Backbone as CSV, one residue per row, in Angstrom:
resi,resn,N_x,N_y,N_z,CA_x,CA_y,CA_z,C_x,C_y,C_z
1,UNK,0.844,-1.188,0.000,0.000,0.000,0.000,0.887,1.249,0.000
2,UNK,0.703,1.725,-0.992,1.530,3.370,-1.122,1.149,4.394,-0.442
3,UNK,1.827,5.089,0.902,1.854,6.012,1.378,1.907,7.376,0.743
4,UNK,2.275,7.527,-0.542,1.961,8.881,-1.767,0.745,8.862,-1.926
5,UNK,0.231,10.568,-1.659,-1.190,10.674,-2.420,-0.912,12.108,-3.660
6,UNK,-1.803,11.923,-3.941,-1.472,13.094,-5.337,-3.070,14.483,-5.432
7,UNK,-2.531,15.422,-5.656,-3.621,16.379,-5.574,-4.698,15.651,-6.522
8,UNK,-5.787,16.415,-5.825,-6.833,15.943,-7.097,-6.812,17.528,-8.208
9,UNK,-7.439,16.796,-9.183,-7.530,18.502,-10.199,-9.647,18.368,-10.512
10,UNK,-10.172,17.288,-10.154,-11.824,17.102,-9.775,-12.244,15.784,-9.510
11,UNK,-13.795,15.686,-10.095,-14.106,14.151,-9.249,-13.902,13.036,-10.248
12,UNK,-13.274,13.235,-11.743,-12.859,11.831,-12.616,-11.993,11.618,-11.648
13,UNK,-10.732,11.937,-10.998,-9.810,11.840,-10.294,-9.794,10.520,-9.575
14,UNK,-10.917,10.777,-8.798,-11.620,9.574,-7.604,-11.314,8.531,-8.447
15,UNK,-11.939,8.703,-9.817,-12.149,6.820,-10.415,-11.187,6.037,-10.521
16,UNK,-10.085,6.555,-10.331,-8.857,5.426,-10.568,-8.466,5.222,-9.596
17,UNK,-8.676,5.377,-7.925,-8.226,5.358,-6.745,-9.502,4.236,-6.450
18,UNK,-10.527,3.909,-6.837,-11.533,3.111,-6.713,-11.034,1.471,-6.544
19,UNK,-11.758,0.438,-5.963,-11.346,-0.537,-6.386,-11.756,-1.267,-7.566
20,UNK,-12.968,-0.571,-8.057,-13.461,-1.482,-9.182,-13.568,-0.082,-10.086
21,UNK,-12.831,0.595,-10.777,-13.221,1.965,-11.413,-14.024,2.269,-11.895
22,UNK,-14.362,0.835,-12.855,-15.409,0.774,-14.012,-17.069,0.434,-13.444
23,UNK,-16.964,-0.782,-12.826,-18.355,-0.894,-11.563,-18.729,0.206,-11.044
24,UNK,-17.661,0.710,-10.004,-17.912,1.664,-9.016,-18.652,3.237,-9.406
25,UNK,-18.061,3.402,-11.017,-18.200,4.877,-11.165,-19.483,4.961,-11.857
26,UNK,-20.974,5.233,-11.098,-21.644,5.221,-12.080,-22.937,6.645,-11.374
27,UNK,-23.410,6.536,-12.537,-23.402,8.317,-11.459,-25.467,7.570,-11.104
28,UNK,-25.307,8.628,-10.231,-26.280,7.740,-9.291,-26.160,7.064,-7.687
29,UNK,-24.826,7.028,-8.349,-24.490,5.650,-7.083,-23.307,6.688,-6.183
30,UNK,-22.959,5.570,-5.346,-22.075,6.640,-3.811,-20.761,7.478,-4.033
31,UNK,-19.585,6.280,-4.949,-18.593,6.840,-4.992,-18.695,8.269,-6.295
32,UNK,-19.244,8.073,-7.216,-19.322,9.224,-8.080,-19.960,10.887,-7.584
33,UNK,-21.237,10.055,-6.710,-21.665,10.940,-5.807,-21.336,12.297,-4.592
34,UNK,-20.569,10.849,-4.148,-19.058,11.603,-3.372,-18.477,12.605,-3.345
35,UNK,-17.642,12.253,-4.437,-16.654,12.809,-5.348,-17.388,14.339,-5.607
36,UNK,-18.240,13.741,-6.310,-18.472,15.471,-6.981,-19.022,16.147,-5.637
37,UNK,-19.976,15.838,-4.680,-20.125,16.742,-3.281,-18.683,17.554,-2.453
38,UNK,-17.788,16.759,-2.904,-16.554,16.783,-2.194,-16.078,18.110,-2.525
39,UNK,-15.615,17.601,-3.655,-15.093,18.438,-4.855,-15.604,19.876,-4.947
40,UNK,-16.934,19.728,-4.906,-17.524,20.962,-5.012,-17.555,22.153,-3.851
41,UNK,-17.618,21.314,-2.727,-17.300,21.680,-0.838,-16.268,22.474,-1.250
42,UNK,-15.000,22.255,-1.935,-14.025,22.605,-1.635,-13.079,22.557,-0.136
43,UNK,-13.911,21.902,0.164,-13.861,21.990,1.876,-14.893,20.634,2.683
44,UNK,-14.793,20.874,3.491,-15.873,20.182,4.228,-17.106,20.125,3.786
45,UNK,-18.003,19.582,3.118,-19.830,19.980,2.742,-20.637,19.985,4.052
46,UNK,-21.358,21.102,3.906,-21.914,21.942,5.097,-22.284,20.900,6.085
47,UNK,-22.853,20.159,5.686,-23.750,18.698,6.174,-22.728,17.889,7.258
48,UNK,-21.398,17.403,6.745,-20.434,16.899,7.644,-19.698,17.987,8.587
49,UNK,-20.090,19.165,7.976,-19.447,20.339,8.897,-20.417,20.470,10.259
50,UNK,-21.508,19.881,10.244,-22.563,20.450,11.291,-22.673,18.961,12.047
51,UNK,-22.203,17.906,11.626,-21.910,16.329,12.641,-20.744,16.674,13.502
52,UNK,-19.956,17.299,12.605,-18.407,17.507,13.462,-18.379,18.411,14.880
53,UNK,-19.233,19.870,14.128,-19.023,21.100,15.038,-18.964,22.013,14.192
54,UNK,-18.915,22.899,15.335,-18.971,24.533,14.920,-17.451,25.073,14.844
55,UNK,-17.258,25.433,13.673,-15.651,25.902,12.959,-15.098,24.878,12.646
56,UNK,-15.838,23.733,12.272,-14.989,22.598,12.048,-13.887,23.014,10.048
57,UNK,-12.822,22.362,10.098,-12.137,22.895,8.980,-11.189,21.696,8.893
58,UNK,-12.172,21.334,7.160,-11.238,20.276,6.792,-9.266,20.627,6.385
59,UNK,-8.540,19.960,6.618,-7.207,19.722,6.783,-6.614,19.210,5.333
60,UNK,-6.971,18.052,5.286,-6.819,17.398,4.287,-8.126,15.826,4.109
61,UNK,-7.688,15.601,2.662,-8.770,14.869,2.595,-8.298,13.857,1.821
62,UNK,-8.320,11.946,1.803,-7.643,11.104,1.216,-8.796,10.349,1.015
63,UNK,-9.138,10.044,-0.629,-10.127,9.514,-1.202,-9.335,8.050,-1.015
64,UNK,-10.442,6.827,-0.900,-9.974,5.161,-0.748,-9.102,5.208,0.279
65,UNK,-8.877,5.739,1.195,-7.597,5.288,2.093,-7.957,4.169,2.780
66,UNK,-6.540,3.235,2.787,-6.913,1.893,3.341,-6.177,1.836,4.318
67,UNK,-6.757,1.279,5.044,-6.362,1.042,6.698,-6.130,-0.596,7.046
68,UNK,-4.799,-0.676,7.294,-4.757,-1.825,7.267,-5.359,-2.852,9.030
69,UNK,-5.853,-3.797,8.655,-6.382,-4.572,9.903,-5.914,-6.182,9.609
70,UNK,-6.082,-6.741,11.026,-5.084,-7.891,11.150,-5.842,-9.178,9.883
71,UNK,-5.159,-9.632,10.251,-5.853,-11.221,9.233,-6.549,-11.077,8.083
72,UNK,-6.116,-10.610,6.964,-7.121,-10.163,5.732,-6.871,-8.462,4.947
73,UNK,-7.477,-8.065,4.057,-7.592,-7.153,3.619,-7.886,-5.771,4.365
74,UNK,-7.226,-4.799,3.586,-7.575,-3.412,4.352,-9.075,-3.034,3.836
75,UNK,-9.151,-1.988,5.142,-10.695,-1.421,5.285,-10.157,-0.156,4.331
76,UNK,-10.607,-0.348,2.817,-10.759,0.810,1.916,-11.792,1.851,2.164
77,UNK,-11.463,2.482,2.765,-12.751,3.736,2.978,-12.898,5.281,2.266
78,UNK,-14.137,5.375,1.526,-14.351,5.933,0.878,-13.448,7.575,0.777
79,UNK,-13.501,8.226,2.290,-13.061,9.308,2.200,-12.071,8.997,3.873
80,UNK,-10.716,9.506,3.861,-10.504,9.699,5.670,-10.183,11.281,5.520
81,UNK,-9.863,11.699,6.300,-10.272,13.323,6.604,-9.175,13.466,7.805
82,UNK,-8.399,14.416,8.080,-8.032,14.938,9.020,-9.084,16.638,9.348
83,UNK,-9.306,16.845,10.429,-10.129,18.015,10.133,-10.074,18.777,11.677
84,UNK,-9.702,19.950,11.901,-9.697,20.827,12.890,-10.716,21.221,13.381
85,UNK,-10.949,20.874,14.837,-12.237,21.542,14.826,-12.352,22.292,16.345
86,UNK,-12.084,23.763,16.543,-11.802,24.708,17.345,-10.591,23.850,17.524
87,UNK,-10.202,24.043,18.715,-8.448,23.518,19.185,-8.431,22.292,19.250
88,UNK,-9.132,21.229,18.886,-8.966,20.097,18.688,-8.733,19.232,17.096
89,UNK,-8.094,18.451,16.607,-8.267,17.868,15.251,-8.792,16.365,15.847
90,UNK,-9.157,15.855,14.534,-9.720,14.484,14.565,-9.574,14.118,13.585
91,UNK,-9.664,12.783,13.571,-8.957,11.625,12.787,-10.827,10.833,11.665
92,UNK,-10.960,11.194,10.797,-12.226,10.676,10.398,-12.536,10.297,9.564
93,UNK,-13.195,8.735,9.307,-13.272,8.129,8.199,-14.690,8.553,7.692
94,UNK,-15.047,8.276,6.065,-16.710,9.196,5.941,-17.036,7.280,4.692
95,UNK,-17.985,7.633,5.163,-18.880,6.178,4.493,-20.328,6.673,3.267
96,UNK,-19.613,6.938,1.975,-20.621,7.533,1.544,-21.546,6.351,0.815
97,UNK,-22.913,7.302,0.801,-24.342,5.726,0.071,-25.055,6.741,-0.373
98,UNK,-25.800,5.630,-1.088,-26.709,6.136,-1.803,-28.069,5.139,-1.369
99,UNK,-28.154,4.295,-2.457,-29.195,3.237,-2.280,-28.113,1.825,-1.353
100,UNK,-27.058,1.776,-1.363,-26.346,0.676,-1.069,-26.415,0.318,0.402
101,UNK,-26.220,-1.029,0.833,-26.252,-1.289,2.260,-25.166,-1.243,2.808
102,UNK,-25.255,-1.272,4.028,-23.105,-1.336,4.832,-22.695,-3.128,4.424
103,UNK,-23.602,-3.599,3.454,-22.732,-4.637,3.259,-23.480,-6.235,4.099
104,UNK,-22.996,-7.240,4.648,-23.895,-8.243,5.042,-23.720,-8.227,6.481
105,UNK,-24.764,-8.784,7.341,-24.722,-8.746,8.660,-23.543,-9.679,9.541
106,UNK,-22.729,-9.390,10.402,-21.615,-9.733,10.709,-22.142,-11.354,10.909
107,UNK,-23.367,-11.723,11.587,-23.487,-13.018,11.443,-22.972,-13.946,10.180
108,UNK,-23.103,-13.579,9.100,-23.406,-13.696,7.434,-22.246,-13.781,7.434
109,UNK,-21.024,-12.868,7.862,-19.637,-12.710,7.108,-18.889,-13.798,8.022
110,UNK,-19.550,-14.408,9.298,-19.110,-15.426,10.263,-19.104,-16.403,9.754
111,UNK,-20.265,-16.597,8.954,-20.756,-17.875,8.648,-19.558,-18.817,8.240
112,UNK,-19.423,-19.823,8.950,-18.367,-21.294,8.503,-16.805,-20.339,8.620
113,UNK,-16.878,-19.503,9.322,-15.515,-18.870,9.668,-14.275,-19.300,9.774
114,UNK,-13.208,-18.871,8.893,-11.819,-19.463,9.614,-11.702,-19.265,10.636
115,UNK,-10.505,-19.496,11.508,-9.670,-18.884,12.459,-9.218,-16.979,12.511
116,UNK,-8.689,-17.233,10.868,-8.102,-15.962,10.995,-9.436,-14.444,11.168
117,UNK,-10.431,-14.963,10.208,-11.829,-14.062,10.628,-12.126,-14.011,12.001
118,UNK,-11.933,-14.838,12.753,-12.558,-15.000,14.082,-11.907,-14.054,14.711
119,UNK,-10.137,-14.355,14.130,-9.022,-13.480,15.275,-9.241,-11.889,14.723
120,UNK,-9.938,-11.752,13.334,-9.914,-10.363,12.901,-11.158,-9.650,13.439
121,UNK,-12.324,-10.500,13.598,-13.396,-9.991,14.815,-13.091,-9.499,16.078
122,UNK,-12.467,-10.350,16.551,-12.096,-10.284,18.335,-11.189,-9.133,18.015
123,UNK,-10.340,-8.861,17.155,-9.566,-7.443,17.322,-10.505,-6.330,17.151
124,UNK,-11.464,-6.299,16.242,-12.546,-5.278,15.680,-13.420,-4.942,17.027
125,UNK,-13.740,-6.548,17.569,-15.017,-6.192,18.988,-13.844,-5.550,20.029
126,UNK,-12.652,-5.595,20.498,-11.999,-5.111,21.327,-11.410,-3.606,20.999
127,UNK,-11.484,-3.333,19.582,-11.518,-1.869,19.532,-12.757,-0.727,20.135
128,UNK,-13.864,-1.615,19.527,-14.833,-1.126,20.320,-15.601,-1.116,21.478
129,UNK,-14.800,-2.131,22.222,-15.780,-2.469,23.241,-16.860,-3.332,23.389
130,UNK,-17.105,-4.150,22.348,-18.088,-4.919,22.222,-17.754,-6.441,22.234
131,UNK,-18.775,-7.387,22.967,-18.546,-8.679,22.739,-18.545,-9.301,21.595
132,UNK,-17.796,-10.241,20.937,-17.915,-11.018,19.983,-19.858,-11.723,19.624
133,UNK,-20.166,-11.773,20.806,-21.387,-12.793,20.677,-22.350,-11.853,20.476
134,UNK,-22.452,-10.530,20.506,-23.561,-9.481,20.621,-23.773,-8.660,19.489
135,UNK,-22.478,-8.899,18.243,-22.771,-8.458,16.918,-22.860,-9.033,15.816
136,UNK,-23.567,-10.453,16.010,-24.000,-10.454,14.870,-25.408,-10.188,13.896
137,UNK,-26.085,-9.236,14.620,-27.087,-8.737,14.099,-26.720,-7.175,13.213
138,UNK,-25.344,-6.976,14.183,-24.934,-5.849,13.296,-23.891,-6.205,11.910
139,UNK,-23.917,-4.720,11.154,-23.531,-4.431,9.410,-21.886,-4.695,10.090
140,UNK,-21.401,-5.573,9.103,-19.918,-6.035,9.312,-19.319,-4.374,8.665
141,UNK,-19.709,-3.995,8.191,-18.687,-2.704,7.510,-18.938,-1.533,8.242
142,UNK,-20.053,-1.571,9.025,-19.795,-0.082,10.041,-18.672,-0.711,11.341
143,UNK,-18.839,-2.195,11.536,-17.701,-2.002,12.530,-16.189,-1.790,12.053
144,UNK,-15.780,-2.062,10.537,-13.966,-1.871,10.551,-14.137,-0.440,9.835
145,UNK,-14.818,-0.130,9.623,-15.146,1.426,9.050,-14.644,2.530,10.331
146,UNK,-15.068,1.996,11.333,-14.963,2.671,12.702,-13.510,2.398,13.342
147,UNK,-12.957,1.221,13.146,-12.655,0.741,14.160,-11.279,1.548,13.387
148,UNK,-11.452,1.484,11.464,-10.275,2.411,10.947,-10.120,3.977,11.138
149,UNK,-11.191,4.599,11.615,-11.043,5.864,12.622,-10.377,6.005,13.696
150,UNK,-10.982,4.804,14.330,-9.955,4.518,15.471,-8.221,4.433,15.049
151,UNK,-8.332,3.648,14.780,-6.483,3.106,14.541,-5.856,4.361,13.758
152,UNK,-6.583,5.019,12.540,-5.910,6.372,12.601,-5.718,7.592,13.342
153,UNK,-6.366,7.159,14.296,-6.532,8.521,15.708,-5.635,8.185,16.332
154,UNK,-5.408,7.075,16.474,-4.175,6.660,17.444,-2.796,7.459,16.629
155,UNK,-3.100,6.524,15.329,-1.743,6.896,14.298,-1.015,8.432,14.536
156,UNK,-2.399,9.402,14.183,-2.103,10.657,14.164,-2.377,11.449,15.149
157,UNK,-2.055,10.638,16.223,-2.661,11.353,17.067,-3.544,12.265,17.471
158,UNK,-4.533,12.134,16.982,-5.514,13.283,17.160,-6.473,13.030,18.779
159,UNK,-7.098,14.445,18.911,-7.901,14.135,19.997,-9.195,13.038,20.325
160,UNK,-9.840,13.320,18.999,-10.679,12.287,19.003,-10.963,11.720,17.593
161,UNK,-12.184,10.434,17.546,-12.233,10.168,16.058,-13.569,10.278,15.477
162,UNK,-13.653,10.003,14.313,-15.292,10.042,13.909,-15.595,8.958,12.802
163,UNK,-16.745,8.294,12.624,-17.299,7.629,11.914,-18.225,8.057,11.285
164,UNK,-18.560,8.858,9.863,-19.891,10.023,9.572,-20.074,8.947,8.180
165,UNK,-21.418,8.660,8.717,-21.881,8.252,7.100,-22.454,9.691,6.294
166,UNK,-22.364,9.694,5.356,-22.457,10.735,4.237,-23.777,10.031,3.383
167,UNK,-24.774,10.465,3.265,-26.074,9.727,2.655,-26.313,10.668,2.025
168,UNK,-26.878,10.242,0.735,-27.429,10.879,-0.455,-28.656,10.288,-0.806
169,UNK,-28.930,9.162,0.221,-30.652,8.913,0.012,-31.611,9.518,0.472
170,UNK,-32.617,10.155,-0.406,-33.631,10.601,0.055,-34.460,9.721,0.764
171,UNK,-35.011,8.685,1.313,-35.533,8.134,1.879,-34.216,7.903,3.294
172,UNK,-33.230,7.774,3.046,-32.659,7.683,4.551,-32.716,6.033,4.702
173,UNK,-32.160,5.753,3.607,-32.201,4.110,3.606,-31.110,3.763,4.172
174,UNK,-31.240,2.276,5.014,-30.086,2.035,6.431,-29.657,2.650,7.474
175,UNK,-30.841,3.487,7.600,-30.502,4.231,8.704,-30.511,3.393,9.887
176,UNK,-31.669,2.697,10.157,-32.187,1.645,10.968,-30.596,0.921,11.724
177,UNK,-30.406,0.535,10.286,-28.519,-0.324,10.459,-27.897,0.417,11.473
178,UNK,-27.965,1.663,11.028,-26.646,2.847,11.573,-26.886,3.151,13.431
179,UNK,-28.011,3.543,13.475,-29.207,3.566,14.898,-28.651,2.066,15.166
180,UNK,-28.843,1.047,15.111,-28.641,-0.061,15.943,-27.140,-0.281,16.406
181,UNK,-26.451,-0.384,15.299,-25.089,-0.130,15.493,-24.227,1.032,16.695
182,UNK,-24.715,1.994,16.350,-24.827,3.542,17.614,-25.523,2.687,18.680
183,UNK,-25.842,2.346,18.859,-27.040,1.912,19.805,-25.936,0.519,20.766
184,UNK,-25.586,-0.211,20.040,-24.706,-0.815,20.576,-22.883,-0.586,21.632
185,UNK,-23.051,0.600,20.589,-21.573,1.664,21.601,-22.132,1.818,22.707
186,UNK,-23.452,2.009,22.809,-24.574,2.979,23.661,-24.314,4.648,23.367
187,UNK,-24.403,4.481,22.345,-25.209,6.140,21.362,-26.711,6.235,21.211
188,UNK,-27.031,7.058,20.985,-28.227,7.201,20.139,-28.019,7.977,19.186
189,UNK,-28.034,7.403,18.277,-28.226,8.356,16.953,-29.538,9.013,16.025
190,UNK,-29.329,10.407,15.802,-30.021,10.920,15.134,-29.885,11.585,13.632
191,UNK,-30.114,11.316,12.622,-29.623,12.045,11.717,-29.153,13.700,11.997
192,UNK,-28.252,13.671,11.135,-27.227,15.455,10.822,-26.906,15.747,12.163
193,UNK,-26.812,14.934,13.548,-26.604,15.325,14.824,-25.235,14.223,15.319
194,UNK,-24.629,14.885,16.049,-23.269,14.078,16.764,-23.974,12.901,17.677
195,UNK,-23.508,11.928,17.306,-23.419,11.078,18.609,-21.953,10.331,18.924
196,UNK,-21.806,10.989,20.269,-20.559,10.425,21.659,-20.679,9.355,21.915
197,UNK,-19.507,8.801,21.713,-18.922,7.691,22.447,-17.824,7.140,23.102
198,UNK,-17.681,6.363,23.919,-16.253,6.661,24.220,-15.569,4.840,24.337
199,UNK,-14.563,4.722,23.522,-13.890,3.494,23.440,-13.589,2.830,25.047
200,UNK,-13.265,1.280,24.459,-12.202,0.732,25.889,-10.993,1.552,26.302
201,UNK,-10.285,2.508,25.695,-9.244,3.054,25.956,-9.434,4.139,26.241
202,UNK,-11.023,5.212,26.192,-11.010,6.440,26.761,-11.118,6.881,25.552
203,UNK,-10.630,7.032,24.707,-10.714,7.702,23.144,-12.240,8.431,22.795
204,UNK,-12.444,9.548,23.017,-14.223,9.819,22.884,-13.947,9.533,20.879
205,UNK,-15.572,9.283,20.639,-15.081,8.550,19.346,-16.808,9.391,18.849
206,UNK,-16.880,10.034,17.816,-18.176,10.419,17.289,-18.658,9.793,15.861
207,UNK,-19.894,9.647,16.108,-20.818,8.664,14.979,-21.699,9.476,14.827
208,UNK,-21.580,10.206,13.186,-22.793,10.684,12.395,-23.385,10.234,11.385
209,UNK,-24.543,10.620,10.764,-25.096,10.702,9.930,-25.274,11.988,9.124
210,UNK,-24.986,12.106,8.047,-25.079,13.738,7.316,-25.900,13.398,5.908
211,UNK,-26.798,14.386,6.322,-27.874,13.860,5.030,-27.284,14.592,3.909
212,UNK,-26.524,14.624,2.521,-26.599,14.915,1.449,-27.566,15.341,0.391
213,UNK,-26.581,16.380,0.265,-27.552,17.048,-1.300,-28.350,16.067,-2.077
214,UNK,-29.168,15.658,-2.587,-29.855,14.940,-3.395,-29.173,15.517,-4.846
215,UNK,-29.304,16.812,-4.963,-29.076,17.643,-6.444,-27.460,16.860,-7.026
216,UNK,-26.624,16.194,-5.879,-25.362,15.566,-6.795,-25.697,14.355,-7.437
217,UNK,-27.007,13.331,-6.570,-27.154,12.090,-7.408,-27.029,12.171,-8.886
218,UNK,-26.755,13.636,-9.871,-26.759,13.467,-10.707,-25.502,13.721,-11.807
219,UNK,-24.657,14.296,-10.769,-23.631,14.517,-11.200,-22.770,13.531,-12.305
């Protein structure tokens, strides 16, 4: 995994940092979506600016950054973010959707499990605080989505971390997912509002939801 990133010059940019360029880029859908909200922000888009805080100011911004985790493949995440916010920075991965789900329920990704999945769970439930036996009703991709906020907060030391899904569905599809998941840190989540949490290690750790422009689905 290459530690070089390269300016962007707009949102074709994104498509070759994708894992599937040609699948992935289709406008409508999350990553194209993204991209052009991003792009256009120039900055933070108002929406993730108001999960974060007040004066929050994006830093820098790394489209696909992968985070590597034990036993298996890195957690490719859509956007990570370093971002200032009053005298504090934070470390934050962003999960953008559209119509798409976080993926299959951790039960599902258990199913007939190696060893090494098992040992890559028990690292994932001990980032967060959670038992092995109590998530498998939850979305396997909001937990290493998070847990890669985490491990870059540590990295970069920042004060705290964040997990913000970025939604561009008008209906607010998977939200349900996102609420149960929050719900399990012991958050409550509400859309475009912060929810606190705080890791096994003290780390306060924030989980949003930021409702998106609809007007880019078409970008």
């Amino acid at each position: 995994m290459t530690k070089i990133y390269f300016p962007s010059s707009g949102p074709s940019d994104w498509q070759a940092v994708l894992a599937d360029p040609l699948k992935h880029w289709r406008t409508g859908y999350s990553a194209r979506t993204l991209a052009a909200c991003w792009e256009a922000a120039n900055g933070l888009p108002t929406e993730v600016a108001k999960v974060l805080g007040p004066d929050a100011e994006l830093l820098i911004a790394l489209p696909e950054h992968k985070v590597p985790l034990p036993r298996g493949r890195e957690s490719q995440n859509d956007i990570f973010c370093l971002v200032r916010v009053k005298s504090e920075t934070a470390a934050v991965t962003i999960e953008g959707k559209v119509n798409e789900s976080f993926d299959v329920l951790t039960s599902q990704w258990l199913s007939a499990a190696s060893e090494g999945k098992r040992e890559r769970l028990r690292f994932l439930c001990a980032k967060l605080g959670l038992n092995i036996d109590q998530v498998g009703p939850l979305r396997y991709q909001l937990l290493h989505r998070t847990v890669s906020a985490i491990i870059e907060a540590d990295r970069f030391k920042t004060d705290f971390a964040a997990m913000i899904v970025h939604s561009f569905s008008p209906q607010r599809l998977w939200f349900e997912d996102f609420r149960q998941f929050a719900s399990a840190l012991s958050g409550e989540a509400e859309p475009d509002q912060p929810c606190w949490v705080v890791t096994p290690t003290g780390r306060r750790l924030l989980l949003g939801w930021a409702t998106g422009d609809d007007a880019f689905l078409s970008s």
